Amino acid sequence: MPDERRTFVEPIVVLTGSGVSAESGVPTFRGEGGLWESYRAHDLATPAAFRSDPELVWRFYAWRRQLVRGCKPNRGHAVLAEIERHSQQFTMITQNIDGLHQRAGSQQLIEIHGSLWRLRCPQCGQRWRDLAVPFEQLPPHCPECDSIARPDVVWFGEALDPKLLETSMEAAGRAGTFLVVGTSGLVHPAAGLPLLAKRAGAHLIEFNLEETPLTARADEVWQGPASSQLTAWWTEATSGGKPT
Ligand code: BV8
Ligand code: ZN
């Protein structure tokens, strides 16, 4: 992509939330039919819920695996993978655990809240990929020590992986352009990344259906479905359109 036709400054950093997967049929957390409405995810996505009823929590994650397996990446995921291919310095941080960015071809990806497709053992620390849908037995057990395994995701009240968080904060602090796509911007510390980038001088662009706590701080707001808005922005950004 000849530089003179591009109208955005690298490094480009992206933060995505469940809104980017909504058009693939993956329910978001909020909004009608959202996970928090129907399944009260924030009651289930906690260490306390897992301690008191691991089987119930596993049924919630097994249901999400069953659902996500039937979903395909949408144009929004595809455009983000294309932006990566055409950028020298690109980092994408996702709050999503569905794996759709990888299936769309994204590589420079930080899964800051973990993955629906990885399990880990709270006893011996073993981590492994597991694509079984449905599981032979619920809850699944650790292949090493036979303890009850857990989803390798970050629950509410749990610390994020310090290395992933540090890498994400460093990338945000160096961003020339920061895209924040399909997130309500309510869950911290991930929600602090766009503002960290903005304070460090990045050009902040929000893609969302609605206003969020980040909207007032954004330099550009592309309101509408992520698939069409990302496509429109990328077309303009690579055709020598208005400079950002
Ligand atoms: C931490 C993985 C500290 C699991 C997730 C009280 C008690 C305990 C903690 C706290 C507390 N008060 C505050 C906290 C901190 C808490 C927090 O921020 N809570 C919020 C609710 C106030 N954070 C934490 O607990 C974090 N850890 O603080 O640890 C600590 C430190 C040291 C030592 C020990 C502890 C951990 C948070 C991670 C939780 N895990 N997910 C799983 O998925 O099952 S959170 C989950 O919800 C997502 O990962 C995401 O991060 C978050 C928000 O979801 P979004 O992706 O934004 O989705 P949402 O539905 O909200 O919004 C969708 C958006 O898309 C909307 O804006 C919508 O308009 C838009 N949209 C919809 N369709 C489209 C669209 N946009 C474009 N196109 C479309 N088509
Ligand atoms: Zn184990």
Short mmCIF file of C-alpha atoms and ligand atoms in Angstrom, two decimals:
data_model
loop_
_atom_site.label_atom_id
_atom_site.label_comp_id
_atom_site.label_asym_id
_atom_site.label_seq_id
_atom_site.Cartn_x
_atom_site.Cartn_y
_atom_site.Cartn_z
CA MET A 1 0.00 0.00 0.00
CA PRO A 2 1.86 3.15 -1.14
CA ASP A 3 2.31 5.37 1.92
CA GLU A 4 1.32 8.63 0.23
CA ARG A 5 -2.25 7.31 -0.31
CA ARG A 6 -2.77 6.32 3.30
CA THR A 7 -4.30 8.84 5.60
CA PHE A 8 -3.60 7.33 9.00
CA VAL A 9 -0.49 7.34 11.14
CA GLU A 10 1.06 4.06 12.30
CA PRO A 11 1.53 2.33 14.72
CA ILE A 12 -2.12 1.35 14.49
CA VAL A 13 -3.62 -0.26 17.60
CA VAL A 14 -7.12 -1.76 17.81
CA LEU A 15 -9.26 -2.67 20.84
CA THR A 16 -12.32 -4.80 20.08
CA GLY A 17 -15.29 -5.87 22.19
CA SER A 18 -18.26 -8.17 21.66
CA GLY A 19 -19.88 -5.68 19.25
CA VAL A 20 -17.47 -6.78 16.50
CA SER A 21 -18.84 -10.35 16.79
CA ALA A 22 -22.52 -9.32 17.09
CA GLU A 23 -23.06 -9.52 13.30
CA SER A 24 -21.70 -13.06 13.40
CA GLY A 25 -24.54 -13.99 15.76
CA VAL A 26 -22.51 -14.03 18.99
CA PRO A 27 -24.57 -12.33 21.72
CA THR A 28 -22.99 -9.27 23.34
CA PHE A 29 -22.95 -8.81 27.11
CA ARG A 30 -25.43 -5.95 27.27
CA GLY A 31 -28.45 -5.04 25.23
CA GLU A 32 -31.54 -7.15 24.63
CA GLY A 33 -30.86 -10.85 24.63
CA GLY A 34 -27.35 -10.09 25.88
CA LEU A 35 -25.48 -12.55 28.03
CA TRP A 36 -25.95 -10.40 31.10
CA GLU A 37 -29.68 -10.13 30.56
CA SER A 38 -30.44 -13.75 29.78
CA TYR A 39 -27.59 -15.50 31.56
CA ARG A 40 -26.40 -12.86 34.04
CA ALA A 41 -22.84 -13.53 32.81
CA HIS A 42 -21.40 -11.30 35.49
CA ASP A 43 -22.83 -13.70 38.12
CA LEU A 44 -21.37 -16.69 36.30
CA ALA A 45 -18.04 -15.27 35.10
CA THR A 46 -16.58 -15.13 38.63
CA PRO A 47 -14.26 -17.32 40.72
CA ALA A 48 -16.96 -17.50 43.44
CA ALA A 49 -19.53 -18.95 41.02
CA PHE A 50 -16.98 -21.51 39.84
CA ARG A 51 -16.06 -22.50 43.41
CA SER A 52 -19.68 -22.93 44.42
CA ASP A 53 -20.95 -24.66 41.26
CA PRO A 54 -18.29 -25.54 38.67
CA GLU A 55 -20.78 -27.61 36.69
CA LEU A 56 -23.19 -24.64 36.27
CA VAL A 57 -20.36 -22.36 35.14
CA TRP A 58 -19.15 -25.04 32.74
CA ARG A 59 -22.64 -25.39 31.29
CA PHE A 60 -22.58 -21.64 30.58
CA TYR A 61 -19.23 -21.89 28.78
CA ALA A 62 -20.17 -25.13 26.99
CA TRP A 63 -23.31 -23.36 25.73
CA ARG A 64 -21.19 -20.44 24.45
CA ARG A 65 -18.76 -22.85 22.73
CA GLN A 66 -21.68 -24.64 21.06
CA LEU A 67 -23.07 -21.28 19.90
CA VAL A 68 -19.76 -19.77 18.72
CA ARG A 69 -18.78 -22.89 16.82
CA GLY A 70 -21.79 -22.27 14.55
CA CYS A 71 -20.80 -18.64 13.94
CA LYS A 72 -18.50 -17.32 11.22
CA PRO A 73 -16.29 -14.22 11.23
CA ASN A 74 -18.04 -11.24 9.59
CA ARG A 75 -16.76 -8.45 7.32
CA GLY A 76 -15.65 -6.44 10.38
CA HIS A 77 -13.25 -9.22 11.41
CA ALA A 78 -12.08 -9.50 7.79
CA VAL A 79 -11.34 -5.77 7.44
CA LEU A 80 -9.33 -5.80 10.69
CA ALA A 81 -7.27 -8.71 9.35
CA GLU A 82 -6.74 -6.76 6.09
CA ILE A 83 -5.62 -3.64 7.97
CA GLU A 84 -3.05 -5.82 9.76
CA ARG A 85 -1.75 -7.20 6.45
CA HIS A 86 -1.30 -3.66 5.10
CA SER A 87 0.39 -2.20 8.18
CA GLN A 88 4.00 -2.34 9.33
CA GLN A 89 3.21 -1.67 13.00
CA PHE A 90 -0.12 -3.21 14.03
CA THR A 91 -1.41 -4.56 17.37
CA MET A 92 -4.93 -5.78 18.04
CA ILE A 93 -6.16 -6.26 21.61
CA THR A 94 -9.45 -8.12 21.93
CA GLN A 95 -11.70 -8.49 24.96
CA ASN A 96 -13.49 -11.27 23.09
CA ILE A 97 -12.87 -14.92 23.88
CA ASP A 98 -14.67 -16.32 20.79
CA GLY A 99 -11.64 -16.82 18.53
CA LEU A 100 -13.34 -15.21 15.50
CA HIS A 101 -10.45 -12.77 14.89
CA GLN A 102 -8.04 -15.70 14.43
CA ARG A 103 -10.50 -17.48 12.12
CA ALA A 104 -10.61 -14.27 10.02
CA GLY A 105 -6.80 -14.34 9.70
CA SER A 106 -5.70 -11.88 12.40
CA GLN A 107 -2.26 -12.76 13.79
CA GLN A 108 -0.92 -9.84 15.89
CA LEU A 109 -3.61 -10.49 18.48
CA ILE A 110 -3.67 -10.12 22.27
CA GLU A 111 -6.61 -12.00 23.88
CA ILE A 112 -6.58 -9.84 26.99
CA HIS A 113 -9.50 -11.72 28.62
CA GLY A 114 -8.41 -15.21 27.53
CA SER A 115 -10.01 -17.72 25.21
CA LEU A 116 -13.17 -19.86 25.14
CA TRP A 117 -11.04 -22.53 23.36
CA ARG A 118 -8.36 -22.91 26.02
CA LEU A 119 -8.64 -24.66 29.41
CA ARG A 120 -6.32 -24.43 32.36
CA CYS A 121 -5.82 -26.35 35.59
CA PRO A 122 -6.15 -24.26 38.78
CA GLN A 123 -4.05 -26.88 40.64
CA CYS A 124 -1.03 -27.63 38.43
CA GLY A 125 -1.21 -24.66 36.05
CA GLN A 126 -1.36 -26.82 32.92
CA ARG A 127 -2.89 -24.93 29.92
CA TRP A 128 -4.22 -26.57 26.76
CA ARG A 129 -6.34 -25.92 23.68
CA ASP A 130 -9.62 -27.81 23.64
CA LEU A 131 -12.17 -27.55 20.82
CA ALA A 132 -14.55 -30.27 22.09
CA VAL A 133 -18.20 -29.38 21.61
CA PRO A 134 -19.95 -30.83 23.50
CA PHE A 135 -17.58 -32.08 26.21
CA GLU A 136 -17.54 -35.83 26.88
CA GLN A 137 -17.97 -34.97 30.55
CA LEU A 138 -18.77 -31.78 32.46
CA PRO A 139 -16.79 -30.42 34.17
CA PRO A 140 -13.68 -31.39 32.17
CA HIS A 141 -10.64 -32.58 34.11
CA CYS A 142 -6.95 -31.81 33.88
CA PRO A 143 -5.09 -34.43 31.80
CA GLU A 144 -2.11 -34.12 34.16
CA CYS A 145 -3.52 -34.19 37.67
CA ASP A 146 -7.22 -34.94 37.06
CA SER A 147 -8.37 -31.82 38.98
CA ILE A 148 -11.46 -30.00 37.69
CA ALA A 149 -10.27 -27.72 34.85
CA ARG A 150 -11.51 -24.16 34.29
CA PRO A 151 -11.98 -22.02 31.16
CA ASP A 152 -8.77 -20.08 30.47
CA VAL A 153 -10.60 -16.74 30.67
CA VAL A 154 -10.32 -13.75 33.03
CA TRP A 155 -13.30 -13.57 35.39
CA PHE A 156 -14.59 -10.48 37.19
CA GLY A 157 -12.42 -9.74 40.19
CA GLU A 158 -9.47 -11.60 38.61
CA ALA A 159 -6.27 -9.91 37.56
CA LEU A 160 -5.41 -9.89 33.87
CA ASP A 161 -2.20 -11.59 32.75
CA PRO A 162 0.36 -8.92 33.74
CA LYS A 163 2.48 -9.50 30.61
CA LEU A 164 -0.52 -9.14 28.26
CA LEU A 165 -1.67 -6.03 30.10
CA GLU A 166 1.79 -4.48 29.99
CA THR A 167 2.21 -5.23 26.27
CA SER A 168 -1.25 -3.74 25.60
CA MET A 169 -0.51 -0.59 27.60
CA GLU A 170 2.86 -0.14 25.86
CA ALA A 171 1.23 -0.52 22.43
CA ALA A 172 -1.53 1.94 23.36
CA GLY A 173 1.09 4.43 24.61
CA ARG A 174 2.91 4.30 21.26
CA ALA A 175 -0.17 4.30 18.97
CA GLY A 176 -0.41 6.85 16.15
CA THR A 177 -3.99 5.72 15.46
CA PHE A 178 -6.19 3.82 17.96
CA LEU A 179 -9.38 2.16 16.74
CA VAL A 180 -11.90 1.12 19.45
CA VAL A 181 -14.51 -1.20 17.95
CA GLY A 182 -17.75 -2.59 19.42
CA THR A 183 -17.17 -2.16 23.13
CA SER A 184 -19.26 -0.42 25.76
CA GLY A 185 -16.01 0.76 27.35
CA LEU A 186 -17.24 -0.16 30.84
CA VAL A 187 -14.94 -2.98 31.92
CA HIS A 188 -11.54 -2.04 33.25
CA PRO A 189 -8.59 -2.14 32.89
CA ALA A 190 -9.23 -2.84 29.13
CA ALA A 191 -11.55 0.18 28.85
CA GLY A 192 -8.68 2.44 29.97
CA LEU A 193 -6.52 1.61 26.94
CA PRO A 194 -8.20 4.00 24.45
CA LEU A 195 -7.82 6.91 26.88
CA LEU A 196 -4.20 5.98 27.62
CA ALA A 197 -3.55 6.13 23.85
CA LYS A 198 -5.41 9.42 23.47
CA ARG A 199 -3.45 11.00 26.35
CA ALA A 200 -0.22 9.83 24.67
CA GLY A 201 -1.21 11.61 21.45
CA ALA A 202 -3.00 8.94 19.40
CA HIS A 203 -5.78 9.78 16.96
CA LEU A 204 -8.74 7.96 18.57
CA ILE A 205 -11.49 6.55 16.33
CA GLU A 206 -14.60 4.85 17.78
CA PHE A 207 -16.76 2.37 15.84
CA ASN A 208 -20.02 1.60 17.67
CA LEU A 209 -23.80 1.49 17.22
CA GLU A 210 -24.31 3.86 20.15
CA GLU A 211 -22.54 6.42 22.33
CA THR A 212 -20.23 5.11 25.06
CA PRO A 213 -18.09 6.73 27.78
CA LEU A 214 -15.33 6.93 25.14
CA THR A 215 -17.36 8.80 22.50
CA ALA A 216 -16.75 12.27 23.95
CA ARG A 217 -12.97 11.68 23.84
CA ALA A 218 -12.86 10.25 20.31
CA ASP A 219 -11.42 12.30 17.42
CA GLU A 220 -13.71 10.47 15.03
CA VAL A 221 -16.93 8.49 15.65
CA TRP A 222 -18.15 6.10 12.95
CA GLN A 223 -21.63 5.21 14.20
CA GLY A 224 -23.26 2.05 12.83
CA PRO A 225 -22.52 -1.66 12.43
CA ALA A 226 -18.81 -2.41 12.72
CA SER A 227 -18.73 -4.36 9.44
CA SER A 228 -19.94 -1.46 7.27
CA GLN A 229 -18.23 1.31 9.25
CA LEU A 230 -14.82 -0.37 9.31
CA THR A 231 -15.14 -1.04 5.56
CA ALA A 232 -16.02 2.62 4.91
CA TRP A 233 -13.20 3.91 7.08
CA TRP A 234 -10.62 1.58 5.53
CA THR A 235 -11.73 2.53 2.00
CA GLU A 236 -11.36 6.22 2.83
CA ALA A 237 -8.09 5.72 4.73
CA THR A 238 -6.48 3.97 1.78
CA SER A 239 -7.79 6.07 -1.08
CA GLY A 240 -6.13 9.31 -0.04
CA GLY A 241 -9.45 10.45 1.48
CA LYS A 242 -9.71 13.15 4.16
CA PRO A 243 -6.54 13.06 6.33
CA THR A 244 -7.00 11.91 9.97
C1 BV8 B 1 -9.91 -6.61 37.70
C2 BV8 B 1 -14.14 -12.74 29.85
C3 BV8 B 1 -8.66 -6.40 39.68
C4 BV8 B 1 -15.03 -13.75 30.47
C5 BV8 B 1 -14.78 -10.55 30.76
C6 BV8 B 1 -16.31 -4.97 41.79
C7 BV8 B 1 -15.86 -6.24 42.05
C8 BV8 B 1 -14.85 -6.83 41.28
C9 BV8 B 1 -14.29 -6.12 40.23
C10 BV8 B 1 -14.78 -4.86 39.97
C11 BV8 B 1 -15.77 -4.27 40.72
N1 BV8 B 1 -16.02 -3.04 40.21
C12 BV8 B 1 -15.22 -2.82 39.14
C13 BV8 B 1 -14.47 -3.91 39.01
C14 BV8 B 1 -13.47 -4.12 37.99
C15 BV8 B 1 -14.12 -4.98 36.90
C16 BV8 B 1 -14.99 -4.06 36.06
O1 BV8 B 1 -14.49 -3.26 35.30
N2 BV8 B 1 -16.33 -4.19 36.25
C17 BV8 B 1 -17.25 -3.35 35.51
C18 BV8 B 1 -18.51 -4.18 35.17
C19 BV8 B 1 -17.59 -2.14 36.36
N3 BV8 B 1 -13.02 -5.54 36.15
C20 BV8 B 1 -12.52 -6.71 36.53
O2 BV8 B 1 -12.98 -7.43 37.40
C21 BV8 B 1 -11.26 -7.10 35.78
N4 BV8 B 1 -10.28 -7.46 36.74
O3 BV8 B 1 -10.30 -5.48 37.81
O4 BV8 B 1 -9.04 -7.20 38.57
C22 BV8 B 1 -7.58 -7.16 40.32
C23 BV8 B 1 -6.28 -6.66 40.24
C24 BV8 B 1 -5.29 -7.34 40.89
C25 BV8 B 1 -5.57 -8.54 41.57
C26 BV8 B 1 -6.88 -9.05 41.60
C27 BV8 B 1 -7.90 -8.36 40.98
C28 BV8 B 1 -11.52 -8.30 34.89
C29 BV8 B 1 -12.55 -7.96 33.85
C30 BV8 B 1 -12.63 -9.08 32.81
C31 BV8 B 1 -13.95 -9.80 32.95
N5 BV8 B 1 -14.08 -10.77 31.83
N6 BV8 B 1 -14.84 -11.45 29.76
C32 BV8 B 1 -16.18 -14.13 29.55
O5 BV8 B 1 -16.29 -13.56 28.44
O6 BV8 B 1 -16.94 -15.01 29.93
S1 BV8 B 1 -15.64 -9.09 30.63
C33 BV8 B 1 -16.60 -9.03 29.21
O7 BV8 B 1 -17.42 -7.87 29.30
C34 BV8 B 1 -15.82 -8.78 27.96
O8 BV8 B 1 -14.60 -9.46 27.93
C35 BV8 B 1 -15.63 -7.30 27.92
O9 BV8 B 1 -14.41 -6.91 28.51
C36 BV8 B 1 -16.67 -6.79 28.85
C37 BV8 B 1 -17.48 -5.70 28.20
O10 BV8 B 1 -18.10 -6.24 27.16
P1 BV8 B 1 -18.11 -5.56 25.71
O11 BV8 B 1 -17.20 -6.36 24.87
O12 BV8 B 1 -17.87 -4.09 25.74
O13 BV8 B 1 -19.59 -5.89 25.36
P2 BV8 B 1 -20.90 -5.08 25.77
O14 BV8 B 1 -22.07 -5.96 25.53
O15 BV8 B 1 -20.72 -4.47 27.12
O16 BV8 B 1 -20.91 -3.92 24.70
C38 BV8 B 1 -21.03 -4.26 23.33
C39 BV8 B 1 -20.85 -2.96 22.58
O17 BV8 B 1 -20.90 -3.25 21.20
C40 BV8 B 1 -21.96 -1.96 22.86
O18 BV8 B 1 -21.38 -0.67 23.03
C41 BV8 B 1 -22.82 -2.01 21.58
O19 BV8 B 1 -23.38 -0.74 21.27
C42 BV8 B 1 -21.79 -2.37 20.55
N7 BV8 B 1 -22.32 -3.10 19.40
C43 BV8 B 1 -23.28 -4.07 19.39
N8 BV8 B 1 -23.46 -4.50 18.11
C44 BV8 B 1 -22.58 -3.81 17.33
C45 BV8 B 1 -21.86 -2.92 18.15
N9 BV8 B 1 -20.91 -2.09 17.67
C46 BV8 B 1 -20.69 -2.12 16.33
N10 BV8 B 1 -21.33 -2.96 15.49
C47 BV8 B 1 -22.27 -3.80 15.95
N11 BV8 B 1 -22.91 -4.62 15.08
ZN ZN B 2 -3.66 -30.22 36.68
#
